[in-house]
Coordinates of C-alpha atoms in Angstrom, one line a residue:
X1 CA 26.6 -45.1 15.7
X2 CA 26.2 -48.8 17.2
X3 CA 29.5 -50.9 16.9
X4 CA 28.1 -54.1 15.4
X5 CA 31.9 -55.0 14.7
X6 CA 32.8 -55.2 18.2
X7 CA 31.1 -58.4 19.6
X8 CA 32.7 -58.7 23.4
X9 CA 32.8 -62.0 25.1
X10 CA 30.2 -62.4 27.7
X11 CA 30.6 -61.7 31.0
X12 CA 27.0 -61.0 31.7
X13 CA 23.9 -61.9 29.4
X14 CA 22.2 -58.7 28.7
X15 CA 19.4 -59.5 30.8
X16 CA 22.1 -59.7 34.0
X17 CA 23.2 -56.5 32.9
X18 CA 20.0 -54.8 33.0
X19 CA 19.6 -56.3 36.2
X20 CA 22.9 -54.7 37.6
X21 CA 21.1 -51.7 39.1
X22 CA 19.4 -53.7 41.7
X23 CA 21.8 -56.2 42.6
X24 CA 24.9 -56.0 44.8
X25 CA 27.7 -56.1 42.7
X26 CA 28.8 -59.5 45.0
X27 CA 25.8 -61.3 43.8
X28 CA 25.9 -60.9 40.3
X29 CA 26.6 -63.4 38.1
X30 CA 29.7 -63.2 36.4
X31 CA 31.9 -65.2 34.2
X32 CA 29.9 -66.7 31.3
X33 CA 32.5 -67.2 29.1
X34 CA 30.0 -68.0 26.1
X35 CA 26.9 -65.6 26.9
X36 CA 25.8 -64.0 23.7
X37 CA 27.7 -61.5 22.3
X38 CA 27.0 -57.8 23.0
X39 CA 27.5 -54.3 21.4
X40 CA 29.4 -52.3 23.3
X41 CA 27.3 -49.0 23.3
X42 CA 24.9 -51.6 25.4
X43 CA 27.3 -50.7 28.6
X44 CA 26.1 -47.0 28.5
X45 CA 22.9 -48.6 30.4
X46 CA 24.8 -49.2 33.3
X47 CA 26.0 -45.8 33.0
X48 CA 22.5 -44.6 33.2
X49 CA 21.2 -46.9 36.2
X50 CA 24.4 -46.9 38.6
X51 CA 26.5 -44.6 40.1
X52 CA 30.5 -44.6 39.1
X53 CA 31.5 -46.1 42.5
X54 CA 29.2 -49.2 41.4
X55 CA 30.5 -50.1 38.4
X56 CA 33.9 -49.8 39.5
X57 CA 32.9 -52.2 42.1
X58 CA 31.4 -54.7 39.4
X59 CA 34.6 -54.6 37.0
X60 CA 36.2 -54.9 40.6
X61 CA 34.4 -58.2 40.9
X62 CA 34.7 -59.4 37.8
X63 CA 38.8 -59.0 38.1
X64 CA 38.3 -61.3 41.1
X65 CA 36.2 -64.4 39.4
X66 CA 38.4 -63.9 36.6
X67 CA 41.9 -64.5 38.6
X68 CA 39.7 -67.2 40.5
X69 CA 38.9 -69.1 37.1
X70 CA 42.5 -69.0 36.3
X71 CA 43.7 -70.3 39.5
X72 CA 46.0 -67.0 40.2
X73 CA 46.8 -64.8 43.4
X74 CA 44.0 -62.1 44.1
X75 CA 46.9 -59.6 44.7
X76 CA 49.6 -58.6 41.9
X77 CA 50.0 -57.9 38.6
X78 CA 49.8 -61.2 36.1
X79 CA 50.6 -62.0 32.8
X80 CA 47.2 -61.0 30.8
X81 CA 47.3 -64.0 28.7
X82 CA 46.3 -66.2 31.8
X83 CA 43.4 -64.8 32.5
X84 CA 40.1 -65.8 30.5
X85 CA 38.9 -64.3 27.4
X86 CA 35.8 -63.1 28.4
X87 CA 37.2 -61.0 31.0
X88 CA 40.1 -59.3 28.8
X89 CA 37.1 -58.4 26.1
X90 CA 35.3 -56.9 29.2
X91 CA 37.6 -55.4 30.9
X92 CA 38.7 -52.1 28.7
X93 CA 34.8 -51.6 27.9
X94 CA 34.2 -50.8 31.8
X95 CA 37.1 -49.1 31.8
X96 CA 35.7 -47.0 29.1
X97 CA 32.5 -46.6 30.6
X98 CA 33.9 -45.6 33.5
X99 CA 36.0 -42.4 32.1
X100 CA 33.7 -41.3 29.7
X101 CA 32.2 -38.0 31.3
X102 CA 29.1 -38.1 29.4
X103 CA 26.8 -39.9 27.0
X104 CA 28.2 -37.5 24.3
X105 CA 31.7 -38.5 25.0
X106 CA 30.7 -41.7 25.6
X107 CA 29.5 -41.5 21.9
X108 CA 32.1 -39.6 20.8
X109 CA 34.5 -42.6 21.8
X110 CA 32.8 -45.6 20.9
X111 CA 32.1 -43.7 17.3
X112 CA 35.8 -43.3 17.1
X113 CA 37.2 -47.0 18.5
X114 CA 34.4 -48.4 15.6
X115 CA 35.9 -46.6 12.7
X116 CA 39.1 -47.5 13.8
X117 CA 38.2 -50.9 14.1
X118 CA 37.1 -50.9 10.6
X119 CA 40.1 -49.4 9.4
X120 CA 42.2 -52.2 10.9
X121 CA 39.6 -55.3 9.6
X122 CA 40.2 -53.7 6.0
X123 CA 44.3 -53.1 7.0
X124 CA 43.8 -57.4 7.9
X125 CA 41.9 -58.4 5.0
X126 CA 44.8 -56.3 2.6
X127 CA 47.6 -58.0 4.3
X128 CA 46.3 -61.3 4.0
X129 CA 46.3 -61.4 0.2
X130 CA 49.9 -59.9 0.5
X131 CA 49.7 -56.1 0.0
X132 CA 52.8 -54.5 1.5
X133 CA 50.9 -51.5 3.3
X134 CA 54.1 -50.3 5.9
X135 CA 57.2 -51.6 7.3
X136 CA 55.4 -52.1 10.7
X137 CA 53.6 -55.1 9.4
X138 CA 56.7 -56.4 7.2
X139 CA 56.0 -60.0 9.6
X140 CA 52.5 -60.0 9.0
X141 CA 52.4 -59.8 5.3
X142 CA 55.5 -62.2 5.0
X143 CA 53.5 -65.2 6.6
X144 CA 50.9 -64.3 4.4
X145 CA 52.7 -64.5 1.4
X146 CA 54.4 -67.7 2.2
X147 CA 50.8 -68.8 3.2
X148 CA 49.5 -68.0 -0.4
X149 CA 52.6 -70.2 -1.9
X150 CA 52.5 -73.2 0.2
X151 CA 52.6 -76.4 -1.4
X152 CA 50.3 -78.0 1.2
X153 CA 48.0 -77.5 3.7
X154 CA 49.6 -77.8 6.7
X155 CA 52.7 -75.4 5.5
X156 CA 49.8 -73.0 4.6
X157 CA 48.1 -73.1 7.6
X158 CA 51.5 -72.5 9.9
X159 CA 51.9 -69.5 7.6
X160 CA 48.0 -68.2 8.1
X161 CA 48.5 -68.6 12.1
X162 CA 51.9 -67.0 12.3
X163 CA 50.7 -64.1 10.3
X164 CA 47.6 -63.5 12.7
X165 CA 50.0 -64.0 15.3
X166 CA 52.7 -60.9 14.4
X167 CA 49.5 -59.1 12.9
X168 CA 47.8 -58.8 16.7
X169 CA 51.3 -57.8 17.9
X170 CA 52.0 -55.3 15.5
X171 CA 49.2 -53.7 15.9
X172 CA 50.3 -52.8 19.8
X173 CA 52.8 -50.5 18.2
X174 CA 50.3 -48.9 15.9
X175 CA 47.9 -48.2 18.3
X176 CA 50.8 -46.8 21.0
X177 CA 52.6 -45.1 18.3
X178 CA 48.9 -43.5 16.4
X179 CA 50.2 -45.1 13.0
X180 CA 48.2 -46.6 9.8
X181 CA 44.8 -47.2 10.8
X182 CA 45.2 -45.5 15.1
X183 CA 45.8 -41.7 13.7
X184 CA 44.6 -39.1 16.1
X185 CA 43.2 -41.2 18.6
X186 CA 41.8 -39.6 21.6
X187 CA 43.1 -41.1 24.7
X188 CA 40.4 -42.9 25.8
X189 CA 40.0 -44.7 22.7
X190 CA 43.7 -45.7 22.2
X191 CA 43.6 -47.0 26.2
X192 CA 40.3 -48.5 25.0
X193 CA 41.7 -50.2 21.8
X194 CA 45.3 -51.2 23.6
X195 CA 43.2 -53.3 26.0
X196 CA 41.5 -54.6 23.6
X197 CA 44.5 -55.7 21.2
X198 CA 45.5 -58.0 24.6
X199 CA 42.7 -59.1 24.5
X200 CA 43.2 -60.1 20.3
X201 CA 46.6 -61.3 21.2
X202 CA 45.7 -63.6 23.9
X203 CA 42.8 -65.1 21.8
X204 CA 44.9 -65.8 19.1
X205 CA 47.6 -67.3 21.3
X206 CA 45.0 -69.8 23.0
X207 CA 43.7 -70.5 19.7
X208 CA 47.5 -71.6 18.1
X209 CA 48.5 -73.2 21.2
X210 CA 45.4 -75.5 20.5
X211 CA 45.7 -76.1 17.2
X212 CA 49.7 -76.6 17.3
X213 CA 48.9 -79.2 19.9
X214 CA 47.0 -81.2 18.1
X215 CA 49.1 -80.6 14.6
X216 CA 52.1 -82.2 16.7
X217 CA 50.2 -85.1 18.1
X218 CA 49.5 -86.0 14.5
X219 CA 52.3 -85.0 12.5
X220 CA 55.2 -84.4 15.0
X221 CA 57.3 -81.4 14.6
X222 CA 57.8 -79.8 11.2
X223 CA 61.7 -80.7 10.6
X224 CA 63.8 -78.3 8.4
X225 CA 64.7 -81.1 6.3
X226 CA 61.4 -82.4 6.0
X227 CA 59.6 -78.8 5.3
X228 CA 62.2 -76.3 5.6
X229 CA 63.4 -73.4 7.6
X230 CA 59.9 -71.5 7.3
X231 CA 57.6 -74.0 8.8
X232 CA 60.3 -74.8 11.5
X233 CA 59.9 -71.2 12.7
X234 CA 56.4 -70.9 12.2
X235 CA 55.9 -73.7 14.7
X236 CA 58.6 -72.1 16.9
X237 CA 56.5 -68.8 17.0
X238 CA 53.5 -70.1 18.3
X239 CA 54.9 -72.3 21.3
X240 CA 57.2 -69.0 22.0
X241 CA 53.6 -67.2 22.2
X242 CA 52.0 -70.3 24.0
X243 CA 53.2 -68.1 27.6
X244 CA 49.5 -69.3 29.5
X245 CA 50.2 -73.2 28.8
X246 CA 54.2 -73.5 30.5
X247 CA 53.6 -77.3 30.4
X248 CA 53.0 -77.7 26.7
X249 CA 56.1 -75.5 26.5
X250 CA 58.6 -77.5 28.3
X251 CA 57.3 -81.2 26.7
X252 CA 58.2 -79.2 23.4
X253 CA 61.3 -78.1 24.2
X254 CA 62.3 -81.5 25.3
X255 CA 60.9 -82.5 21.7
X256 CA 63.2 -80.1 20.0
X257 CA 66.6 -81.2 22.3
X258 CA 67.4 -84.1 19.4
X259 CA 66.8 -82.1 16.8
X260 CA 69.4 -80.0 17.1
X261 CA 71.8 -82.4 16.5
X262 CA 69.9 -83.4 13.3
X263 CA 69.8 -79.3 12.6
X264 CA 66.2 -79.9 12.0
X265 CA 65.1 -77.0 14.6
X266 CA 67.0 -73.3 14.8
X267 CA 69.5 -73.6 17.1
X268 CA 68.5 -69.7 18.2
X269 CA 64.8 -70.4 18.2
X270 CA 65.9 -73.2 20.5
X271 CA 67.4 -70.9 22.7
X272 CA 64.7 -68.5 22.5
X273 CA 62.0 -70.9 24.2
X274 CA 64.5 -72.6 26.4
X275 CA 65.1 -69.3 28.1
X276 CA 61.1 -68.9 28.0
X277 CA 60.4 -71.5 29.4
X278 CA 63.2 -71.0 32.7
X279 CA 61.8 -67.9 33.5
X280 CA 58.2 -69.2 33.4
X281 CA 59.2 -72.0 35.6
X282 CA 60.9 -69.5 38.1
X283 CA 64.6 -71.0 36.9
X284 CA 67.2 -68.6 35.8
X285 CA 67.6 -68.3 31.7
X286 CA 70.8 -69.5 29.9
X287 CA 71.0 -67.4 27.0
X288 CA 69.6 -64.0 27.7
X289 CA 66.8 -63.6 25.3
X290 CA 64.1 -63.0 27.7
X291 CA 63.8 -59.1 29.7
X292 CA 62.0 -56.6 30.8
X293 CA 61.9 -52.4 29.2
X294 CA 63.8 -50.4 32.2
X295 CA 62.9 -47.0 30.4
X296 CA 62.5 -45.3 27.4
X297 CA 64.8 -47.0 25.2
X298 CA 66.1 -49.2 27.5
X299 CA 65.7 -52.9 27.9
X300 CA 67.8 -55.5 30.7
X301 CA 67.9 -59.7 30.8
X302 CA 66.3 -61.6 33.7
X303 CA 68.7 -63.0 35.9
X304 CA 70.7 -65.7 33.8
X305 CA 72.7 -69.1 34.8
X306 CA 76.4 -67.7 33.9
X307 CA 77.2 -64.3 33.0
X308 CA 80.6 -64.6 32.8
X309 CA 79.7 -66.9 29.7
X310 CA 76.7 -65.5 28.7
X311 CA 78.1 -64.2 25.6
X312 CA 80.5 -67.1 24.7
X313 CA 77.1 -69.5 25.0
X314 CA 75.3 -67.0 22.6
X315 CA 78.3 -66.8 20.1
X316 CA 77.9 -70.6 19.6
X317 CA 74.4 -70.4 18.6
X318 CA 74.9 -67.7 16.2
X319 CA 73.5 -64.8 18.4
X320 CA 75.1 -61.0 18.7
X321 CA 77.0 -60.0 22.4
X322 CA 73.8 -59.5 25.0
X323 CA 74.7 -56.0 24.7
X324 CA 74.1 -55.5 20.9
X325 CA 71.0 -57.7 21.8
X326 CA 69.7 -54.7 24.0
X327 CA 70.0 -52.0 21.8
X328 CA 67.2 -53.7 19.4
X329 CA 64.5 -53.0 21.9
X330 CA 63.6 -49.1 21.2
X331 CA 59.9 -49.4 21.0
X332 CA 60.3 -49.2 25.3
X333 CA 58.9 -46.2 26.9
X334 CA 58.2 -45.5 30.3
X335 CA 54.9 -46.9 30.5
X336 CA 55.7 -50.0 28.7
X337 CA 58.6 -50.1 31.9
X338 CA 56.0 -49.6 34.3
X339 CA 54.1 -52.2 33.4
X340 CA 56.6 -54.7 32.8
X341 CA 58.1 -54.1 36.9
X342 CA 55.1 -54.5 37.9
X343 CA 54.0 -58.2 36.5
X344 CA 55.3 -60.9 39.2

């Protein structure tokens, strides 16, 4: 079975890839961002022309141009949204390759990550028309529905992006957690498809942070008493998610300072991307919103300004004591910990 839903961004045209065999993996030419799209049982060539230790090598290299073309430190764990597109697409495919033991497997897997795929295009296309299909997506479809009962088409078209948004998220915890449309995964595939949701989320981000800067530049920032509470935190949700562009970040912040004394931005919200934007900008956060998983279960702040008033400046925005706050996060497992301590 051949996963024609699966187009990955290009990192190598097909004819570079056919060519891996004979090339060091130094020499060949990586990072075109907008080569042709590729299936991804394509890969198994490499499988069948180069040992393990050279492939490894190449996905090696490609890690390298890729933190190059973001302008990021060789060494370390980053933030995955900062790297480019094409090499988040790539990335869990050579993975894949690489721990698949045979062609059968190799088959067995990418048979496996397309149906599932399919299963979550049709889970997309059900939400968007507002089907309420399980709690998990209870975000998703709510954007939608406010998307299908806008009254113009910029209110509609914050819904439609903030639903895509919590749909690519959501779908982190359906995958991790085998739900809905992930049942029964083998491992491989759900490492495979978890890679590749980044990969969805990150797109999606890029894509919103464009569009939202643009919309502002135009219109300015969706007031609550010009469009309502909705639109206000539509907007709010994509320059939270806009984590690869800290700039575009802070000028909106300083956008949304004098409208909290108009009450024409959430006050939390507000807080939310102020704190964001401190930690991104190596600054200590004021209101504790923004932490890492610690283990299963457990979840701790980043280092904020005051914590002898942390709670105090929460009450007067209307959020719960930081340690209420810490008992939402139960999705946070060990490996989720693990990955968190190790982003710098």
């Amino acid at each position: 079975m051949r996963i024609s839903t699966l187009a990955l961004c290009g990192v190598l045209t097909w004819g570079q890839l056919s060519a891996c065999a004979a090339a060091p993996p130094t020499n060949v030419g990586i990072g075109q961002a907008n080569a042709t799209p590729r299936n991804l049982n394509d890969f198994y060539e490499l499988r069948r022309k180069m040992a393990p230790a050279e492939i490894a090598a190449i996905q090696a290299e490609a890690s390298v141009r890729a933190r190059k073309e973001a302008g990021v430190s060789s060494e370390g764990v980053v933030p995955s949204c900062v790297l480019p597109t094409w090499f988040l697409f790539e990335n869990p495919a050579f993975t894949l390759l690489r721990t698949s033991a045979s062609e059968t497997e190799w088959l067995a897997h990418t048979t496996e990550i397309a149906a599932a795929i399919e299963k979550r295009n049709d889970t997309f296309a059900r939400l968007k028309v507002g089907e309420d299909i399980d709690p998990a997506y209870s975000a998703t479809v709510g954007a939608f529905r406010r998307a299908m009962a806008a009254n113009t088409e910029r209110e509609r078209v914050y819904a439609m992006r903030a639903g895509e948004d919590q749909f690519h998220r959501s779908n982190s915890v359906i995958v991790q957690n085998g739900l809905i449309w992930a049942k029964n995964l083998r491992a491989e595939s759900r490492g495979y498809l978890m890679e590749e949701n980044v990969a969805q989320v990150c797109q999606s981000d890029r894509s919103n942070t464009e569009w939202l800067r643009k919309d502002l530049a135009a219109y300015g920032w969706p007031r609550i008493s010009s469009y309502g509470t909705a639109m206000d935190a539509d907007a709010w949700l994509i320059i939270q998610h806009s984590d690869h562009d800290a700039a575009f970040q802070t000028e909106v912040l300083k956008t949304l300072e004098p409208l909290l004394k108009t009450k024409d931005t959430s006050q939390q919200n507000y807080a939310f991307l102020y704190d964001r934007v401190a930690i991104a900008t190596k600054k200590r956060q004021r209101y504790g919103t923004q932490g890492r998983c610690t283990g299963p279960g457990k979840w701790e702040p980043y280092p904020v300004e005051d914590e002898s008033r942390l709670d105090a400046l929460r009450a007067e925005i209307g959020l719960e004591p930081e340690a209420e706050y810490s008992k939402r996060f139960t999705f946070c497992t060990a490996e989720l910990a693990a990955a968190m301590a190790s982003v710098k």
